[in-house]
Amino acid sequence: MKISLRPHSLSFISSLFLLILFSGSLLAQTRPVNEFRIEPPFWWAGMQCSKLQLLVHAKDVSGLKAVVNYPGITIQDQVSVENPNYLFINLLLDKDLKPGSFDLQFMAKGKVVRSYRYEMKQRVAGSASRKGFTPSDVIYLLMPDRFANGNPANDSMPGMLEKPDRSKPLGRHGGDLAGIRKHLGYISELGFTALWPNPVLENNNAAQSYHGYAITDFYKVDPRLGTNEEYLELIADAHAKGLKVIMDMVFNHCGINHWFINDLPMKNWIHQFPQYTRSNFRAESVTDLYAAEADRNRMLQGWFDRNMPDLDQRNPFLREYLIQNSIWWIEYSGIDGIRLDTQPYPYKEMMAEWTKRVNAEYPDFTIVGEAWLQKESMTSYYQKDTELGDGYNSGLHSVTDFPLYNATTRAFTENEGWTEGMARLYYVLAQDFLYANPSYLLTFLDNHDLNRYYNTIGNDLKAMKMALTFLLTTRGIPQIYYGTELLMDGQEHVNHGEIRKDFPGGWPGDSINAFTPQGRTNEQNEVFNHLQRLLQWRKDNEVISQGSLKHFVPEDGVYVYFRTKGDQKVMVIINRNPEQKVLKTSRYEECINGYATAFEVLTGRLVSLSGEVVLPARTALVYELKK
Ligand code: CA
């Protein structure tokens, strides 16, 4: 995620809390501890890892002695920390542990004073061998608060500080999991195979809670989006419609109103400073050979925003807590992948351990890191198995391809030059040798933090169609932001609400319903149909998901590349010129040798490849070559 660099308006509650936090009383409570909480709230028998750390939070719990009587479970140790309201219990789990429930008892002076029913669940068959998302997928990114309101009854929920107000661009609008569930058919019929909703966990903040990146409970779906059970139902329904689900997770920070921020287990649970200290957002300092410690520390330890305390993942209790939390969600919900927020901001060593532990449980599961970096070299540093100087291996299968994104923001609009226009795409892809696995890069034209692409290219429908064709036929795992199919526009710097508008028709009583062709304008239907045709064609098409890529240096505003797998061959020609061009096919002989004709995927026309091909102005053609 990205934070705007404009000053933020603070809620009164957060201001008060910060005053207390930064005034030296580092474990100050603003709310009394009434609950008896254990996290993870349950676990599973038969996991790879034979250890389980239980975090117990209750008033003065540290003095109690934990006891378990269940075959296959031993208490290795119990650890008290600075705050007496916490107890960490380390369990050893036998390989042949049977599912079941038991009483986790807490004793004082030889008597049981508290008991918690803990469950070791049965794992779902095949859960360890699930397949994550791959280049065969195209991901639909949506913001749950802004997509569809399937249940107006949960718009305002007791205990939640922010109430709905659709008139505010940065307010809560009432979208929810029920709304997503209702429109899964729309997403899958468009041709998408995966869904990435922005974070769904509780964000009980006084303002701007809608985006989901200030989590206040790592084990609970925000009640305004739905319940944990509804999240499971959404995932089951998505799977039934051929859609994988990617969960958006945040480990760099949490929300200021997180229950453990209110009663910190220990000082180094988060990074603390004498006064509010913000990250310098200089991700370069992590890999910079000459970085000053002060800069690197400020990057890693400074807060993302005033309402987002920076977690210190070096703390072993916290590290275990976060790793187990991810495994818990994977096992519990059946998700197919994780999108990791702000990848370079947490300690990279911790994140490497995290990916290792997740993949030890689920070897074929995939994770994409949001590496918001400008250079190919820095981006590649964060992909699994990329070999660079310092031997770091993030373990992350996929990372966001911001260099290619940057290229697409200019390639279709600026004048052609040696390094400009189409050459921008060429120059980025020509650096793929830096990556261990370029086909696993997450490619996109925009997302929830960026200007809407339609706006970037000056509301130009033809440029939009060319760019979408490029995105869906070059290497990578494409991600498309909701509303792209409706030509939604908006600029990030105006305010984030501008790029996160409600999907028309998602709310009861909306005057326009863009989920249906009748509710869309002609232009919207044109881009919708273009996208649908490409997505449906790309689905299960191994020449795109697995085929090799060969491209030719763009000349005269024309960019040509080929995808090949066995006998299957696809030729993509982008002519961005404002006039028709004639392409001599002899230059491409090494690729089209042996193929006489081609089927044009978007128009259904059959064309001859001998001699010359006529290229319509400002159009991308997708040819399936035929012998
Ligand atoms: Ca709702």
XYZ file of C-alpha atoms and ligand atoms in Angstrom:
628
model
C 0.000 0.000 0.000
C 0.998 3.579 -0.308
C 0.474 6.413 2.078
C -0.108 9.888 0.802
C 2.525 12.319 1.951
C -0.023 14.934 2.839
C -0.636 15.531 6.535
C -3.276 13.241 7.933
C -6.149 14.248 10.061
C -5.957 12.256 13.236
C -8.890 10.946 15.104
C -9.169 12.228 18.636
C -8.799 8.735 20.059
C -5.641 8.047 18.104
C -4.177 11.419 19.075
C -4.803 10.738 22.712
C -3.245 7.325 22.422
C -0.166 8.631 20.653
C 0.270 11.234 23.319
C 0.370 8.484 25.899
C 2.523 6.206 23.761
C 5.172 8.779 23.083
C 5.240 10.357 26.487
C 7.458 7.644 27.902
C 4.865 5.320 29.379
C 5.513 2.614 26.855
C 3.130 -0.037 28.034
C 0.270 2.308 28.768
C -3.236 0.929 28.509
C -6.120 3.006 27.305
C -8.696 0.269 27.782
C -8.937 -2.289 30.591
C -8.165 -5.937 29.810
C -11.420 -7.814 30.227
C -11.077 -10.680 27.808
C -9.370 -14.017 28.088
C -7.838 -14.414 24.683
C -5.771 -17.206 23.184
C -4.253 -16.984 19.722
C -4.263 -18.914 17.503
C -7.779 -19.730 18.767
C -7.436 -23.328 17.503
C -5.000 -25.385 15.465
C -4.737 -28.615 13.473
C -3.313 -32.059 14.019
C -0.845 -33.258 11.404
C 0.937 -30.045 10.476
C 4.580 -30.220 9.358
C 5.819 -27.980 12.129
C 5.832 -29.810 15.459
C 5.640 -26.645 17.561
C 2.844 -24.276 18.408
C 3.152 -20.996 20.302
C 0.015 -19.893 22.121
C -0.307 -16.249 23.008
C -2.500 -15.856 26.088
C -3.780 -12.407 26.955
C -5.716 -11.840 30.172
C -5.432 -9.716 33.290
C -2.333 -10.839 35.256
C -2.156 -14.171 33.426
C 1.651 -14.378 33.574
C 1.640 -15.818 37.107
C -0.568 -18.785 36.185
C 0.770 -22.222 35.348
C -0.573 -23.853 32.186
C -1.421 -27.564 32.180
C -2.438 -29.818 29.272
C -3.561 -33.425 29.456
C -3.923 -34.675 25.900
C -2.034 -37.492 24.208
C 0.575 -36.148 21.799
C 0.803 -32.643 23.285
C 3.532 -31.538 25.679
C 4.120 -28.098 27.113
C 7.725 -27.345 26.227
C 7.790 -24.188 28.307
C 5.755 -21.166 29.248
C 7.268 -17.734 29.089
C 6.312 -14.596 30.956
C 7.288 -11.284 29.393
C 7.410 -7.640 30.492
C 3.663 -7.219 30.617
C 2.028 -9.495 33.267
C -1.100 -9.680 31.090
C 0.653 -12.050 28.695
C 1.777 -15.626 28.755
C 3.405 -17.447 25.846
C 2.967 -21.220 25.926
C 5.109 -23.349 23.631
C 3.534 -26.702 22.782
C 5.266 -29.711 21.238
C 2.953 -31.668 18.953
C 3.584 -35.329 18.149
C 3.526 -36.405 14.514
C 0.680 -38.810 15.268
C -1.371 -36.277 17.220
C -5.079 -37.024 16.795
C -7.656 -34.290 16.226
C -9.747 -33.463 19.271
C -10.446 -30.948 22.017
C -8.974 -30.581 25.450
C -9.030 -28.245 28.398
C -6.061 -25.962 28.568
C -5.983 -25.312 32.299
C -4.430 -22.436 34.177
C -3.473 -22.993 37.801
C -2.562 -20.817 40.744
C -1.474 -22.190 44.105
C -2.274 -25.744 42.964
C -5.843 -24.939 41.917
C -7.362 -24.591 38.470
C -8.485 -20.976 38.188
C -9.225 -20.833 34.479
C -9.880 -23.272 31.700
C -9.971 -22.815 27.924
C -11.355 -25.399 25.548
C -8.728 -25.760 22.849
C -9.261 -27.684 19.641
C -6.844 -29.509 17.379
C -8.900 -29.795 14.219
C -8.794 -32.392 11.496
C -7.082 -31.052 8.385
C -9.087 -30.870 5.167
C -7.926 -33.619 2.788
C -5.448 -32.297 0.245
C -4.982 -28.975 1.996
C -1.194 -29.327 2.052
C -0.953 -30.021 -1.672
C -3.097 -27.136 -2.905
C -1.863 -25.302 -5.978
C -1.267 -21.599 -5.732
C -1.822 -19.054 -8.490
C 0.426 -19.303 -11.546
C 0.968 -17.526 -14.893
C -2.117 -19.369 -16.149
C -4.180 -17.072 -13.921
C -5.439 -13.535 -14.357
C -6.241 -11.794 -11.095
C -9.174 -9.447 -10.469
C -8.260 -6.977 -7.731
C -11.112 -5.328 -5.889
C -11.637 -3.234 -2.798
C -14.311 -4.986 -0.701
C -15.804 -1.768 0.719
C -16.203 -0.377 -2.799
C -17.306 -3.309 -4.949
C -20.799 -4.306 -3.870
C -23.001 -4.070 -0.811
C -24.640 -7.453 -0.524
C -25.787 -6.929 3.049
C -26.826 -3.407 4.095
C -27.543 -4.773 7.593
C -23.816 -4.983 8.339
C -22.936 -1.458 7.159
C -22.971 -0.210 10.746
C -21.913 -2.654 13.425
C -21.850 -2.336 17.206
C -18.378 -1.688 18.565
C -17.036 -0.472 15.228
C -15.897 3.125 15.466
C -16.503 4.250 11.906
C -20.043 4.328 10.613
C -21.017 4.197 6.928
C -21.148 7.367 4.860
C -21.221 6.916 1.115
C -20.982 10.646 0.537
C -17.389 10.675 1.828
C -14.741 9.563 -0.670
C -12.640 8.238 2.222
C -15.528 6.939 4.317
C -16.954 3.473 4.604
C -19.394 2.738 1.835
C -20.836 -0.585 2.966
C -19.419 -3.006 0.407
C -18.881 -6.483 1.825
C -18.124 -10.161 1.281
C -21.784 -10.860 0.525
C -21.539 -8.345 -2.315
C -18.454 -10.020 -3.762
C -20.127 -13.402 -3.441
C -23.159 -12.164 -5.313
C -21.031 -11.100 -8.271
C -18.578 -13.990 -8.521
C -20.403 -15.065 -11.675
C -19.719 -11.679 -13.242
C -15.993 -11.983 -12.477
C -15.623 -15.550 -13.693
C -17.717 -14.980 -16.830
C -15.484 -12.059 -17.698
C -12.714 -14.660 -17.764
C -10.766 -14.081 -14.562
C -9.423 -17.092 -12.685
C -8.339 -15.463 -9.432
C -9.600 -12.857 -7.051
C -7.548 -10.564 -4.824
C -9.641 -8.527 -2.406
C -7.790 -5.846 -0.417
C -7.443 -6.876 3.267
C -10.601 -8.202 4.872
C -9.511 -8.314 8.519
C -10.894 -5.985 11.169
C -9.891 -2.328 10.862
C -11.601 -0.752 13.836
C -10.291 2.741 13.258
C -12.130 6.003 13.673
C -11.538 7.151 10.099
C -10.357 5.799 6.742
C -10.926 2.260 7.886
C -12.333 1.231 4.510
C -9.042 0.309 2.811
C -8.200 -2.460 5.257
C -4.476 -1.871 5.740
C -4.617 -0.905 9.434
C -5.576 -4.260 10.937
C -6.846 -4.315 14.516
C -7.400 -8.082 14.827
C -5.329 -10.602 12.882
C -7.812 -13.402 13.447
C -11.104 -11.743 12.591
C -12.789 -10.542 9.424
C -14.089 -6.993 9.780
C -17.739 -7.359 10.851
C -18.741 -4.697 8.332
C -17.429 -6.987 5.604
C -18.848 -10.128 7.160
C -17.860 -12.936 9.481
C -15.021 -15.448 9.331
C -17.622 -18.020 8.277
C -18.785 -15.782 5.428
C -15.190 -15.502 4.265
C -15.042 -19.294 4.083
C -18.298 -19.372 2.161
C -17.014 -16.765 -0.276
C -13.902 -18.841 -0.913
C -15.884 -22.053 -1.370
C -18.204 -20.313 -3.853
C -15.252 -18.773 -5.684
C -13.616 -22.180 -6.015
C -16.849 -23.619 -7.371
C -16.738 -20.941 -10.092
C -13.112 -21.604 -10.983
C -11.738 -18.607 -9.106
C -8.738 -18.835 -6.812
C -8.666 -16.452 -3.857
C -5.612 -14.493 -2.790
C -5.551 -13.071 0.729
C -3.958 -9.671 1.261
C -1.748 -9.779 4.382
C 0.101 -7.019 6.204
C 3.033 -7.716 8.530
C 4.937 -4.463 8.467
C 2.420 -2.689 10.638
C -0.968 -2.996 12.253
C -3.670 -0.497 13.168
C -3.227 1.851 16.119
C -6.388 0.371 17.659
C -5.148 -3.193 17.517
C -5.946 -4.813 20.849
C -2.284 -5.649 21.520
C -1.179 -2.092 20.810
C -3.529 -1.043 23.596
C -1.633 -3.355 25.972
C 1.774 -4.109 24.472
C 3.330 -7.432 25.511
C 6.767 -5.855 25.566
C 8.477 -2.677 24.467
C 10.073 -4.174 21.383
C 6.815 -5.567 19.993
C 6.744 -2.392 17.894
C 9.323 0.241 17.031
C 9.043 3.168 19.416
C 10.612 6.597 19.334
C 10.652 9.622 21.640
C 8.382 11.322 19.114
C 6.409 10.222 16.097
C 8.875 8.991 13.489
C 7.736 8.110 10.036
C 9.461 5.756 7.613
C 11.517 7.592 5.003
C 9.999 5.232 2.376
C 13.482 4.812 0.877
C 13.297 1.116 0.050
C 16.619 1.499 -1.790
C 18.381 1.713 1.569
C 17.671 -1.970 2.231
C 19.888 -3.103 -0.651
C 22.188 -0.070 -0.936
C 25.796 -1.143 -0.269
C 26.567 2.328 1.058
C 23.411 2.979 3.046
C 23.750 4.894 6.291
C 22.368 2.945 9.246
C 20.226 5.934 10.113
C 18.538 5.825 6.722
C 18.057 2.073 6.713
C 16.691 2.081 10.244
C 14.314 4.878 9.442
C 13.082 2.918 6.435
C 12.543 -0.320 8.380
C 11.526 1.036 11.760
C 9.732 4.296 11.068
C 5.953 4.124 11.112
C 4.051 3.877 7.869
C 1.581 6.383 9.150
C 0.424 7.780 12.487
C -2.306 5.185 12.759
C -0.049 2.294 11.737
C 2.485 1.264 14.417
C 5.530 -0.460 12.947
C 5.870 -4.071 14.085
C 9.330 -5.273 15.118
C 9.537 -8.705 13.490
C 12.914 -9.321 15.174
C 10.960 -10.041 18.340
C 10.802 -13.878 18.305
C 7.358 -14.010 19.946
C 5.906 -11.626 17.407
C 7.653 -13.387 14.532
C 6.122 -16.706 15.531
C 2.763 -15.033 16.035
C 2.777 -13.637 12.490
C 4.000 -16.839 10.838
C 1.367 -18.919 12.607
C -1.286 -16.386 11.707
C -0.611 -16.893 7.982
C -0.621 -20.660 8.282
C -3.829 -20.466 10.306
C -5.615 -18.505 7.545
C -4.379 -20.812 4.794
C -5.506 -23.919 6.625
C -8.719 -22.397 7.941
C -10.024 -20.638 4.861
C -8.686 -22.577 1.887
C -7.088 -19.553 0.200
C -4.889 -20.148 -2.826
C -2.306 -17.455 -2.365
C -1.116 -14.475 -0.380
C -0.410 -10.936 -1.465
C 2.130 -9.535 0.969
C 1.782 -5.806 1.578
C 4.822 -3.449 1.695
C 7.358 -6.206 1.115
C 10.643 -4.273 1.629
C 9.459 -2.612 4.871
C 9.552 -5.480 7.382
C 12.910 -7.117 8.147
C 13.781 -9.152 5.094
C 15.288 -11.987 7.148
C 12.007 -12.431 8.983
C 10.011 -12.441 5.766
C 12.342 -15.075 4.288
C 11.701 -17.242 7.339
C 7.978 -16.615 6.931
C 7.906 -17.758 3.284
C 10.028 -20.785 4.182
C 7.648 -21.818 6.949
C 4.556 -21.291 4.796
C 6.020 -23.348 1.969
C 7.145 -26.073 4.364
C 3.439 -26.596 5.100
C 2.197 -25.892 1.536
C 4.930 -26.524 -1.056
C 2.849 -25.423 -4.087
C 1.274 -22.356 -2.502
C 2.216 -18.998 -4.030
C 2.895 -15.593 -2.540
C 3.303 -12.256 -4.289
C 5.167 -9.459 -2.565
C 4.330 -5.830 -3.107
C 7.813 -4.633 -3.957
C 7.131 -1.033 -4.935
C 10.497 -0.371 -6.502
C 11.551 1.529 -9.568
C 14.403 -0.606 -10.877
C 14.435 -4.109 -12.292
C 17.537 -4.928 -10.246
C 15.862 -4.033 -6.965
C 12.662 -5.815 -7.879
C 14.547 -8.991 -8.744
C 16.273 -8.908 -5.352
C 12.945 -9.794 -3.755
C 12.084 -12.753 -5.971
C 12.828 -16.287 -4.860
C 16.095 -17.832 -6.043
C 17.411 -14.708 -7.731
C 21.141 -14.872 -7.188
C 22.634 -11.557 -6.299
C 25.690 -10.552 -4.363
C 24.606 -10.941 -0.767
C 22.976 -14.365 -1.089
C 19.579 -13.218 0.173
C 16.673 -15.421 -0.884
C 13.239 -14.010 -0.101
C 11.413 -17.216 -0.960
C 8.726 -15.133 -2.681
C 7.526 -16.733 -5.907
C 6.183 -13.519 -7.306
C 6.832 -9.809 -6.920
C 5.002 -6.830 -8.363
C 6.522 -5.648 -11.635
C 6.588 -1.891 -11.073
C 9.277 -1.326 -13.729
C 6.955 -2.735 -16.406
C 4.042 -0.813 -14.933
C 6.064 2.405 -15.204
C 6.831 1.617 -18.824
C 3.149 1.081 -19.664
C 2.230 4.486 -18.244
C 4.189 6.144 -21.058
C 4.626 3.608 -23.853
C 1.235 4.267 -25.443
C 1.097 8.028 -25.076
C 4.490 9.639 -25.639
C 6.294 10.164 -28.939
C 8.373 7.299 -30.245
C 12.111 7.551 -29.685
C 15.189 5.389 -29.223
C 14.164 4.660 -25.637
C 10.627 6.111 -25.667
C 7.234 4.796 -26.678
C 7.146 1.094 -27.524
C 10.867 0.896 -26.713
C 9.990 1.320 -23.023
C 8.322 -2.076 -22.991
C 11.252 -3.585 -24.841
C 13.851 -2.144 -22.485
C 12.135 -3.442 -19.358
C 11.636 -6.944 -20.714
C 15.213 -6.996 -22.015
C 16.341 -6.976 -18.380
C 14.535 -10.162 -17.412
C 17.891 -11.915 -17.067
C 17.943 -10.357 -13.614
C 15.066 -12.539 -12.435
C 15.112 -16.192 -11.422
C 11.577 -16.534 -12.787
C 10.274 -13.606 -14.853
C 7.089 -15.432 -15.842
C 5.975 -15.224 -12.199
C 6.132 -11.432 -11.977
C 2.802 -9.800 -11.194
C 2.017 -7.444 -14.075
C -0.558 -4.656 -13.983
C -1.612 -1.339 -15.499
C -2.813 0.082 -12.171
C -4.016 -0.931 -8.732
C -5.689 0.543 -5.650
C -2.732 2.890 -5.011
C -2.193 4.204 -8.538
C -3.897 6.525 -10.966
C -6.527 4.675 -12.915
C -4.864 3.597 -16.126
C -7.609 5.100 -18.284
C -6.762 8.442 -16.742
C -3.019 7.886 -17.245
C -3.472 7.426 -20.976
C -5.758 10.414 -21.381
C -9.081 8.528 -21.566
C -8.014 6.963 -24.838
C -10.026 3.834 -25.599
C -7.723 2.561 -28.329
C -4.652 2.928 -26.124
C -6.545 1.110 -23.378
C -7.270 -1.838 -25.648
C -3.668 -2.008 -26.877
C -2.333 -1.916 -23.329
C -4.731 -4.637 -22.150
C -3.732 -6.805 -25.100
C -0.076 -6.330 -24.213
C -0.674 -7.110 -20.531
C -2.542 -10.312 -21.301
C -0.112 -11.667 -23.892
C 3.358 -10.824 -22.573
C 5.033 -12.784 -19.775
C 3.823 -12.553 -16.196
C 0.752 -13.056 -14.042
C -1.614 -10.230 -14.995
C -3.639 -8.381 -12.395
C -6.496 -6.117 -13.413
C -8.142 -3.655 -11.049
C -11.941 -3.695 -10.751
C -13.592 -1.039 -12.872
C -10.948 -1.240 -15.606
C -13.627 -2.989 -17.652
C -15.807 0.109 -17.125
C -13.074 2.589 -18.032
C -13.179 3.996 -14.505
C -10.809 6.911 -14.188
C -9.437 8.941 -11.318
C -6.204 10.347 -9.998
C -4.482 9.152 -6.883
C -3.261 12.585 -5.815
C -6.762 14.085 -5.710
C -7.591 11.600 -2.979
C -7.584 7.829 -2.742
C -11.377 7.778 -2.977
C -10.988 8.886 -6.606
C -9.295 5.634 -7.544
C -11.507 3.503 -5.303
C -14.970 4.447 -6.492
C -18.046 2.317 -5.944
C -18.871 -0.157 -8.667
C -22.113 1.156 -10.219
C -24.878 -1.312 -9.503
C -23.180 -2.758 -6.453
C -25.553 -0.921 -4.071
C -29.279 -1.382 -3.727
C -30.946 1.549 -5.463
C -27.989 2.474 -7.680
C -29.337 4.252 -10.747
C -26.894 2.454 -13.055
C -26.120 -1.247 -12.974
C -22.852 -1.800 -14.836
C -22.909 -5.511 -14.041
C -25.196 -5.827 -17.088
C -24.488 -4.781 -20.714
C -27.549 -2.500 -20.647
C -26.046 -0.590 -17.723
C -22.801 0.070 -19.561
C -22.135 2.711 -22.214
C -21.064 1.702 -25.716
C -17.463 2.516 -24.897
C -17.619 0.526 -21.673
C -19.082 -2.440 -23.528
C -16.352 -2.130 -26.141
C -13.564 -2.448 -23.592
C -15.535 -5.031 -21.578
C -15.975 -7.234 -24.652
C -12.347 -6.776 -25.676
C -11.188 -7.817 -22.226
C -13.591 -10.744 -22.049
C -12.516 -12.088 -25.424
C -8.851 -11.941 -24.450
C -9.399 -13.412 -20.990
C -11.497 -16.293 -22.253
C -8.912 -16.997 -24.937
C -6.039 -16.823 -22.457
C -7.716 -19.207 -20.024
C -6.055 -22.653 -20.171
C -3.977 -21.427 -23.113
C -0.539 -22.803 -22.325
C 1.208 -20.963 -25.117
C 0.660 -17.788 -23.085
C 1.079 -19.171 -19.565
C 4.029 -21.424 -20.316
C 5.304 -20.486 -23.752
C 8.650 -18.864 -24.401
C 8.783 -15.191 -25.329
C 10.761 -13.730 -28.224
C 10.455 -10.085 -29.164
C 11.831 -7.826 -31.862
C 13.199 -4.363 -31.203
C 10.297 -1.976 -31.852
C 10.642 -0.030 -35.062
C 8.588 2.886 -36.239
C 6.020 2.508 -33.443
C 5.421 -1.172 -34.122
C 6.261 -3.815 -31.511
C 6.154 -7.508 -32.442
C 6.629 -10.536 -30.208
C 5.988 -14.248 -30.263
C 4.937 -16.804 -27.668
C 5.821 -20.404 -28.473
C 5.078 -23.738 -26.872
C 5.712 -26.835 -28.966
C 3.806 -26.377 -32.220
C 1.675 -23.618 -30.776
C 2.741 -20.146 -31.734
C 1.190 -16.745 -31.119
C 2.339 -13.521 -32.773
C 1.350 -10.208 -31.219
C 1.713 -7.021 -33.245
C 1.148 -3.639 -31.648
C 0.853 -0.741 -34.071
C 0.480 2.379 -31.966
C 0.749 4.770 -34.913
C -2.218 6.984 -35.728
C -2.217 5.538 -39.234
C -2.357 2.142 -40.883
C 1.008 0.426 -41.436
C 2.206 -2.317 -43.708
C 4.410 -4.888 -41.997
C 6.915 -6.868 -44.053
C 6.925 -10.351 -42.561
C 10.461 -11.241 -43.742
C 11.983 -9.690 -40.614
C 10.177 -12.297 -38.498
C 11.239 -15.266 -40.595
C 12.962 -17.027 -37.674
C 9.589 -17.214 -35.914
C 7.055 -17.590 -38.711
C 9.060 -20.025 -40.792
C 6.771 -22.977 -41.540
C 3.544 -21.111 -40.811
C 1.504 -19.884 -43.750
C -1.508 -18.211 -42.204
C -2.777 -16.840 -38.939
C -6.094 -16.664 -37.114
C -6.661 -13.259 -35.565
C -8.061 -13.885 -32.117
C -9.877 -10.594 -31.621
C -11.620 -10.360 -35.012
C -11.754 -14.007 -36.055
C -10.157 -13.189 -39.420
C -7.762 -15.474 -41.237
C -4.731 -13.711 -42.732
C -1.834 -14.756 -44.921
C 1.666 -14.346 -43.513
C 3.493 -14.278 -46.805
C 4.886 -10.930 -47.843
C 3.032 -8.167 -46.054
C 0.445 -7.744 -43.355
C -1.743 -4.654 -43.075
C -1.868 -3.240 -39.561
C -4.840 -1.040 -38.674
C -3.988 2.209 -36.875
C -3.645 2.100 -33.089
C -4.459 -1.567 -32.736
C -2.881 -4.655 -31.253
C -3.353 -7.858 -33.230
C -3.114 -11.335 -31.736
C -2.367 -14.019 -34.317
C -2.519 -17.748 -33.723
C -0.185 -19.083 -36.394
C -1.361 -21.941 -38.607
C 0.720 -24.244 -40.757
Ca -22.749 -4.036 3.856
